[in-house]
Amino acid sequence: MPRPRKNGLDYFPLDVDFLEDPKIKILKARYGRDGIVLYIYLLCEIYKQGYYLKIDDDFEYIISDDLKIDQNKAKQVLNFLLSRSLFDNTLFQSDKVLTSAGIQKRFQLAVKERARKNPIEVGRYWLLKKEETEPFIKCTHFSDLSEIKESYSRKNDCNSAEKSLKKSKVKNIDNILGFSPELEQAFQMYILVRSNNYGDIIPEQIQALREDLIQLSDSEVERIAIVKKATAGGWKSFYKTPGKEKQSRTKKAAVKDNNNFKRRQYDMDDLENRLLGR
């Protein structure tokens, strides 16, 4: 029967200048020997499990009982260790997990010989970057991120291609319709007003409006007048303006189309300034 795979360590390295670290000196100055003992106790518990330790709200009682330290003092020491980055505070706040990049670097060194034959798999609590992680450490988190990025990249490529196709179609139609600069400016002002009244408008609807305008008149001057009239009235569509009879039909059609909604009246000079960014 195969021996169960060991996740933790039997021992871990402790630097000979451990007590010379400024953070450890402050820990000792504030909490005395209890602070040092508690920190080493937590390191032992972490390496016993592997490279991290998941705790719960009762863990402070266990520390207090094992080390014969006042519970409030144990809590204060733990908060100090988190605040000075001896443990990763972000991961602790989100998952109640105790670990750090330094702990994981030392873990890599300790399992090096063992993991060369049997690579060690780590997960989402792994803090080291891909370039900092040894080849014998297989981090599932890296593969998940790669899949997400690849999926996102494919989605963006598809969206970009679709947008490019739409823009190409719009540009080709515009060229065919041949709007003059004056007519185009009036048309853009109309689109601005229409969007304010009725919400966003998709490119296909804009092209339909352009084609309707072309069919209403062969005169450039008349087309501009039609657009300005529709802009000032806040209409949803274009209507031919010359002649009282046609104007009457236009008003009736506009009222029917908009369910007797009272349209806003617009200052054409102000709209033009907004469009030109003045």
mmCIF file of C-alpha atoms in Angstrom:
data_model
loop_
_atom_site.group_PDB
_atom_site.id
_atom_site.type_symbol
_atom_site.label_atom_id
_atom_site.label_comp_id
_atom_site.label_asym_id
_atom_site.label_seq_id
_atom_site.Cartn_x
_atom_site.Cartn_y
_atom_site.Cartn_z
ATOM 1 C CA MET A 1 0.000 0.000 0.000
ATOM 2 C CA PRO A 2 1.566 3.317 -1.063
ATOM 3 C CA ARG A 3 2.552 5.778 1.644
ATOM 4 C CA PRO A 4 0.212 8.827 1.845
ATOM 5 C CA ARG A 5 1.687 11.958 0.315
ATOM 6 C CA LYS A 6 2.977 14.352 2.951
ATOM 7 C CA ASN A 7 1.871 17.952 2.517
ATOM 8 C CA GLY A 8 3.647 19.606 5.422
ATOM 9 C CA LEU A 9 7.222 19.791 6.672
ATOM 10 C CA ASP A 10 9.048 18.025 9.500
ATOM 11 C CA TYR A 11 11.207 21.101 10.033
ATOM 12 C CA PHE A 12 11.718 24.546 8.524
ATOM 13 C CA PRO A 13 14.745 26.845 8.289
ATOM 14 C CA LEU A 14 15.076 29.757 10.714
ATOM 15 C CA ASP A 15 17.661 32.397 9.847
ATOM 16 C CA VAL A 16 20.405 32.920 12.422
ATOM 17 C CA ASP A 17 19.746 36.677 12.261
ATOM 18 C CA PHE A 18 16.026 36.166 12.866
ATOM 19 C CA LEU A 19 16.119 38.330 15.998
ATOM 20 C CA GLU A 20 17.922 41.111 14.106
ATOM 21 C CA ASP A 21 14.974 41.711 11.798
ATOM 22 C CA PRO A 22 13.514 45.178 12.620
ATOM 23 C CA LYS A 23 9.978 43.782 12.597
ATOM 24 C CA ILE A 24 10.926 41.084 15.089
ATOM 25 C CA LYS A 25 12.689 43.639 17.281
ATOM 26 C CA ILE A 26 9.524 45.752 17.410
ATOM 27 C CA LEU A 27 7.469 42.618 18.102
ATOM 28 C CA LYS A 28 9.730 41.788 21.077
ATOM 29 C CA ALA A 29 9.754 45.403 22.328
ATOM 30 C CA ARG A 30 5.958 45.590 22.343
ATOM 31 C CA TYR A 31 4.956 42.112 23.470
ATOM 32 C CA GLY A 32 8.114 40.640 24.995
ATOM 33 C CA ARG A 33 8.927 36.956 24.720
ATOM 34 C CA ASP A 34 5.239 36.125 24.312
ATOM 35 C CA GLY A 35 5.238 37.887 20.934
ATOM 36 C CA ILE A 36 8.281 35.924 19.673
ATOM 37 C CA VAL A 37 6.966 32.603 20.970
ATOM 38 C CA LEU A 38 3.525 33.151 19.435
ATOM 39 C CA TYR A 39 5.024 34.005 16.025
ATOM 40 C CA ILE A 40 7.224 30.884 16.004
ATOM 41 C CA TYR A 41 4.252 28.823 17.206
ATOM 42 C CA LEU A 42 2.202 30.034 14.183
ATOM 43 C CA LEU A 43 5.075 29.286 11.785
ATOM 44 C CA CYS A 44 5.249 25.738 13.148
ATOM 45 C CA GLU A 45 1.507 25.263 12.670
ATOM 46 C CA ILE A 46 1.674 26.602 9.105
ATOM 47 C CA TYR A 47 4.627 24.468 7.981
ATOM 48 C CA LYS A 48 3.079 21.437 9.665
ATOM 49 C CA GLN A 49 0.157 21.826 7.221
ATOM 50 C CA GLY A 50 2.201 22.988 4.235
ATOM 51 C CA TYR A 51 2.406 26.635 3.210
ATOM 52 C CA TYR A 52 -0.707 28.131 4.843
ATOM 53 C CA LEU A 53 -2.987 27.707 7.853
ATOM 54 C CA LYS A 54 -6.734 28.303 7.777
ATOM 55 C CA ILE A 55 -8.093 29.342 11.162
ATOM 56 C CA ASP A 56 -11.462 30.160 12.733
ATOM 57 C CA ASP A 57 -12.747 32.391 15.513
ATOM 58 C CA ASP A 58 -11.856 29.787 18.163
ATOM 59 C CA PHE A 59 -8.191 29.678 17.202
ATOM 60 C CA GLU A 60 -7.314 32.485 19.627
ATOM 61 C CA TYR A 61 -8.587 30.354 22.525
ATOM 62 C CA ILE A 62 -6.370 27.469 21.383
ATOM 63 C CA ILE A 63 -3.299 29.720 21.180
ATOM 64 C CA SER A 64 -4.039 31.158 24.582
ATOM 65 C CA ASP A 65 -4.356 27.705 26.133
ATOM 66 C CA ASP A 66 -1.346 26.148 24.393
ATOM 67 C CA LEU A 67 1.020 29.024 25.187
ATOM 68 C CA LYS A 68 -0.567 30.127 28.458
ATOM 69 C CA ILE A 69 -0.943 33.659 27.067
ATOM 70 C CA ASP A 70 -3.824 36.001 27.802
ATOM 71 C CA GLN A 71 -6.396 35.767 25.014
ATOM 72 C CA ASN A 72 -6.497 39.528 24.413
ATOM 73 C CA LYS A 73 -2.705 39.641 24.179
ATOM 74 C CA ALA A 74 -2.733 36.769 21.690
ATOM 75 C CA LYS A 75 -5.222 38.693 19.560
ATOM 76 C CA GLN A 76 -3.094 41.852 19.760
ATOM 77 C CA VAL A 77 0.030 39.979 18.667
ATOM 78 C CA LEU A 78 -1.795 38.411 15.719
ATOM 79 C CA ASN A 79 -3.072 41.825 14.603
ATOM 80 C CA PHE A 80 0.482 43.189 14.866
ATOM 81 C CA LEU A 81 1.856 40.369 12.716
ATOM 82 C CA LEU A 82 -0.788 41.105 10.082
ATOM 83 C CA SER A 83 -0.242 44.870 10.179
ATOM 84 C CA ARG A 84 3.519 44.462 9.671
ATOM 85 C CA SER A 85 3.047 42.037 6.747
ATOM 86 C CA LEU A 86 4.607 39.096 8.583
ATOM 87 C CA PHE A 87 1.384 37.461 7.417
ATOM 88 C CA ASP A 88 -0.634 38.529 4.375
ATOM 89 C CA ASN A 89 -3.444 40.686 5.751
ATOM 90 C CA THR A 90 -5.547 40.693 2.549
ATOM 91 C CA LEU A 91 -5.783 36.911 2.451
ATOM 92 C CA PHE A 92 -6.485 36.777 6.181
ATOM 93 C CA GLN A 93 -9.343 39.271 5.927
ATOM 94 C CA SER A 94 -10.943 37.465 2.972
ATOM 95 C CA ASP A 95 -10.377 33.800 3.932
ATOM 96 C CA LYS A 96 -8.988 33.658 7.483
ATOM 97 C CA VAL A 97 -5.772 32.199 6.075
ATOM 98 C CA LEU A 98 -2.311 32.746 7.574
ATOM 99 C CA THR A 99 0.592 32.726 5.115
ATOM 100 C CA SER A 100 3.015 35.095 3.392
ATOM 101 C CA ALA A 101 5.251 35.293 0.332
ATOM 102 C CA GLY A 102 8.311 34.682 2.547
ATOM 103 C CA ILE A 103 6.738 31.583 4.094
ATOM 104 C CA GLN A 104 5.980 30.202 0.648
ATOM 105 C CA LYS A 105 9.514 30.880 -0.620
ATOM 106 C CA ARG A 106 10.952 28.938 2.312
ATOM 107 C CA PHE A 107 8.394 26.192 1.706
ATOM 108 C CA GLN A 108 9.635 25.823 -1.872
ATOM 109 C CA LEU A 109 13.211 25.358 -0.710
ATOM 110 C CA ALA A 110 12.195 22.826 1.933
ATOM 111 C CA VAL A 111 10.251 20.572 -0.493
ATOM 112 C CA LYS A 112 12.677 20.892 -3.396
ATOM 113 C CA GLU A 113 14.110 17.371 -3.235
ATOM 114 C CA ARG A 114 10.760 15.748 -2.510
ATOM 115 C CA ALA A 115 8.883 17.657 -5.221
ATOM 116 C CA ARG A 116 11.348 16.892 -8.013
ATOM 117 C CA LYS A 117 9.992 13.357 -8.143
ATOM 118 C CA ASN A 118 6.416 14.215 -7.221
ATOM 119 C CA PRO A 119 5.479 17.825 -8.087
ATOM 120 C CA ILE A 120 3.411 19.581 -5.442
ATOM 121 C CA GLU A 121 0.094 21.122 -6.428
ATOM 122 C CA VAL A 122 -0.910 24.419 -4.842
ATOM 123 C CA GLY A 123 -4.066 26.483 -5.206
ATOM 124 C CA ARG A 124 -5.576 29.925 -4.813
ATOM 125 C CA TYR A 125 -3.774 30.712 -1.531
ATOM 126 C CA TRP A 126 -0.445 30.725 -3.379
ATOM 127 C CA LEU A 127 0.911 34.284 -3.256
ATOM 128 C CA LEU A 128 4.077 33.984 -5.343
ATOM 129 C CA LYS A 129 4.039 35.143 -8.941
ATOM 130 C CA LYS A 130 4.537 32.676 -11.769
ATOM 131 C CA GLU A 131 8.147 33.759 -12.301
ATOM 132 C CA GLU A 132 8.841 33.307 -8.574
ATOM 133 C CA THR A 133 7.372 29.803 -8.455
ATOM 134 C CA GLU A 134 9.695 26.835 -8.951
ATOM 135 C CA PRO A 135 8.925 24.384 -11.808
ATOM 136 C CA PHE A 136 8.176 21.587 -9.336
ATOM 137 C CA ILE A 137 5.310 23.624 -7.847
ATOM 138 C CA LYS A 138 2.176 23.250 -9.972
ATOM 139 C CA CYS A 139 -0.190 26.125 -9.250
ATOM 140 C CA THR A 140 -3.748 25.555 -10.488
ATOM 141 C CA HIS A 141 -4.400 29.280 -9.971
ATOM 142 C CA PHE A 142 -2.019 30.124 -12.832
ATOM 143 C CA SER A 143 -3.825 27.850 -15.291
ATOM 144 C CA ASP A 144 -7.209 29.283 -14.265
ATOM 145 C CA LEU A 145 -5.961 32.824 -14.876
ATOM 146 C CA SER A 146 -4.539 31.820 -18.266
ATOM 147 C CA GLU A 147 -7.865 30.312 -19.334
ATOM 148 C CA ILE A 148 -9.736 33.433 -18.219
ATOM 149 C CA LYS A 149 -7.330 35.718 -20.085
ATOM 150 C CA GLU A 150 -7.500 33.550 -23.214
ATOM 151 C CA SER A 151 -11.304 33.496 -23.104
ATOM 152 C CA TYR A 152 -11.408 37.250 -22.562
ATOM 153 C CA SER A 153 -8.973 37.779 -25.438
ATOM 154 C CA ARG A 154 -11.085 35.649 -27.799
ATOM 155 C CA LYS A 155 -14.212 37.537 -26.766
ATOM 156 C CA ASN A 156 -12.514 40.880 -27.393
ATOM 157 C CA ASP A 157 -11.284 39.709 -30.803
ATOM 158 C CA CYS A 158 -14.814 38.703 -31.775
ATOM 159 C CA ASN A 159 -16.252 41.993 -30.525
ATOM 160 C CA SER A 160 -13.570 43.992 -32.338
ATOM 161 C CA ALA A 161 -14.192 42.146 -35.579
ATOM 162 C CA GLU A 162 -17.947 42.696 -35.282
ATOM 163 C CA LYS A 163 -17.516 46.389 -34.503
ATOM 164 C CA SER A 164 -15.070 46.807 -37.383
ATOM 165 C CA LEU A 165 -17.553 45.182 -39.755
ATOM 166 C CA LYS A 166 -20.355 47.485 -38.580
ATOM 167 C CA LYS A 167 -18.154 50.560 -38.886
ATOM 168 C CA SER A 168 -17.086 49.473 -42.351
ATOM 169 C CA LYS A 169 -20.715 49.049 -43.433
ATOM 170 C CA VAL A 170 -21.690 52.415 -41.977
ATOM 171 C CA LYS A 171 -18.771 54.152 -43.670
ATOM 172 C CA ASN A 172 -19.591 52.596 -47.036
ATOM 173 C CA ILE A 173 -23.261 53.642 -46.797
ATOM 174 C CA ASP A 174 -22.280 57.177 -45.807
ATOM 175 C CA ASN A 175 -20.038 57.432 -48.837
ATOM 176 C CA ILE A 176 -22.802 56.211 -51.107
ATOM 177 C CA LEU A 177 -25.334 58.659 -49.654
ATOM 178 C CA GLY A 178 -22.857 61.511 -50.038
ATOM 179 C CA PHE A 179 -23.965 63.847 -47.235
ATOM 180 C CA SER A 180 -22.395 67.285 -47.476
ATOM 181 C CA PRO A 181 -20.625 68.697 -44.366
ATOM 182 C CA GLU A 182 -23.577 71.049 -43.711
ATOM 183 C CA LEU A 183 -26.141 68.258 -43.977
ATOM 184 C CA GLU A 184 -24.032 65.907 -41.867
ATOM 185 C CA GLN A 185 -23.726 68.525 -39.124
ATOM 186 C CA ALA A 186 -27.480 69.077 -39.079
ATOM 187 C CA PHE A 187 -28.048 65.310 -39.107
ATOM 188 C CA GLN A 188 -25.728 64.761 -36.113
ATOM 189 C CA MET A 189 -27.594 67.444 -34.160
ATOM 190 C CA TYR A 190 -30.830 65.626 -34.919
ATOM 191 C CA ILE A 191 -29.375 62.305 -33.686
ATOM 192 C CA LEU A 192 -28.324 64.030 -30.463
ATOM 193 C CA VAL A 193 -31.836 65.366 -29.830
ATOM 194 C CA ARG A 194 -33.505 62.096 -30.828
ATOM 195 C CA SER A 195 -31.275 60.161 -28.422
ATOM 196 C CA ASN A 196 -32.209 62.538 -25.602
ATOM 197 C CA ASN A 197 -35.922 62.049 -26.323
ATOM 198 C CA TYR A 198 -36.124 58.359 -27.155
ATOM 199 C CA GLY A 199 -32.894 56.745 -25.885
ATOM 200 C CA ASP A 200 -29.879 55.307 -27.675
ATOM 201 C CA ILE A 201 -30.132 54.526 -31.354
ATOM 202 C CA ILE A 202 -28.289 51.688 -33.078
ATOM 203 C CA PRO A 203 -26.256 52.156 -36.299
ATOM 204 C CA GLU A 204 -28.840 50.330 -38.418
ATOM 205 C CA GLN A 205 -31.541 52.809 -37.350
ATOM 206 C CA ILE A 206 -29.272 55.739 -38.136
ATOM 207 C CA GLN A 207 -28.698 54.413 -41.639
ATOM 208 C CA ALA A 208 -32.436 53.919 -42.118
ATOM 209 C CA LEU A 209 -32.964 57.589 -41.183
ATOM 210 C CA ARG A 210 -30.297 58.666 -43.656
ATOM 211 C CA GLU A 211 -31.975 56.703 -46.446
ATOM 212 C CA ASP A 212 -35.407 58.111 -45.532
ATOM 213 C CA LEU A 213 -33.997 61.632 -45.728
ATOM 214 C CA ILE A 214 -32.516 61.024 -49.178
ATOM 215 C CA GLN A 215 -35.871 59.720 -50.441
ATOM 216 C CA LEU A 216 -37.811 62.725 -49.117
ATOM 217 C CA SER A 217 -36.074 65.275 -51.333
ATOM 218 C CA ASP A 218 -33.494 65.684 -54.076
ATOM 219 C CA SER A 219 -32.613 69.174 -52.872
ATOM 220 C CA GLU A 220 -29.719 69.638 -50.475
ATOM 221 C CA VAL A 221 -31.266 72.807 -49.057
ATOM 222 C CA GLU A 222 -34.594 71.066 -48.502
ATOM 223 C CA ARG A 223 -32.945 68.094 -46.820
ATOM 224 C CA ILE A 224 -31.212 70.405 -44.357
ATOM 225 C CA ALA A 225 -34.536 72.162 -43.676
ATOM 226 C CA ILE A 226 -36.241 68.798 -43.060
ATOM 227 C CA VAL A 227 -33.541 67.762 -40.584
ATOM 228 C CA LYS A 228 -33.612 71.090 -38.716
ATOM 229 C CA LYS A 229 -37.403 70.974 -38.540
ATOM 230 C CA ALA A 230 -37.307 67.455 -37.070
ATOM 231 C CA THR A 231 -34.605 68.531 -34.613
ATOM 232 C CA ALA A 232 -36.513 71.586 -33.387
ATOM 233 C CA GLY A 233 -39.723 69.567 -33.008
ATOM 234 C CA GLY A 234 -38.044 66.602 -31.328
ATOM 235 C CA TRP A 235 -39.506 64.228 -33.903
ATOM 236 C CA LYS A 236 -38.729 60.538 -34.117
ATOM 237 C CA SER A 237 -38.669 60.530 -37.933
ATOM 238 C CA PHE A 238 -38.263 62.906 -40.869
ATOM 239 C CA TYR A 239 -41.237 64.474 -42.708
ATOM 240 C CA LYS A 240 -41.394 66.555 -45.864
ATOM 241 C CA THR A 241 -41.888 70.222 -44.894
ATOM 242 C CA PRO A 242 -42.946 72.303 -47.985
ATOM 243 C CA GLY A 243 -46.672 73.058 -48.407
ATOM 244 C CA LYS A 244 -49.316 73.620 -45.743
ATOM 245 C CA GLU A 245 -51.084 70.398 -46.573
ATOM 246 C CA LYS A 246 -47.893 68.401 -46.155
ATOM 247 C CA GLN A 247 -47.049 70.260 -42.989
ATOM 248 C CA SER A 248 -50.502 69.358 -41.596
ATOM 249 C CA ARG A 249 -49.971 65.704 -42.409
ATOM 250 C CA THR A 250 -46.567 65.904 -40.783
ATOM 251 C CA LYS A 251 -48.000 67.253 -37.535
ATOM 252 C CA LYS A 252 -50.702 64.588 -37.415
ATOM 253 C CA ALA A 253 -48.206 61.831 -38.118
ATOM 254 C CA ALA A 254 -45.835 63.159 -35.483
ATOM 255 C CA VAL A 255 -48.567 63.327 -32.836
ATOM 256 C CA LYS A 256 -49.801 59.851 -33.654
ATOM 257 C CA ASP A 257 -46.284 58.464 -33.649
ATOM 258 C CA ASN A 258 -45.489 59.904 -30.244
ATOM 259 C CA ASN A 259 -48.798 59.235 -28.456
ATOM 260 C CA ASN A 260 -49.493 62.964 -27.822
ATOM 261 C CA PHE A 261 -46.183 63.311 -25.954
ATOM 262 C CA LYS A 262 -45.244 66.952 -25.504
ATOM 263 C CA ARG A 263 -41.874 67.315 -27.165
ATOM 264 C CA ARG A 264 -39.086 69.525 -25.980
ATOM 265 C CA GLN A 265 -38.195 72.661 -27.900
ATOM 266 C CA TYR A 266 -34.512 73.075 -28.588
ATOM 267 C CA ASP A 267 -32.204 76.066 -29.030
ATOM 268 C CA MET A 268 -30.517 75.294 -32.335
ATOM 269 C CA ASP A 269 -27.531 77.567 -31.653
ATOM 270 C CA ASP A 270 -26.942 75.860 -28.318
ATOM 271 C CA LEU A 271 -27.145 72.408 -29.887
ATOM 272 C CA GLU A 272 -24.700 73.410 -32.585
ATOM 273 C CA ASN A 273 -22.241 74.688 -29.996
ATOM 274 C CA ARG A 274 -22.543 71.447 -28.018
ATOM 275 C CA LEU A 275 -21.983 69.357 -31.121
ATOM 276 C CA LEU A 276 -18.895 71.334 -32.117
ATOM 277 C CA GLY A 277 -17.569 71.339 -28.563
ATOM 278 C CA ARG A 278 -17.533 75.121 -28.191
#
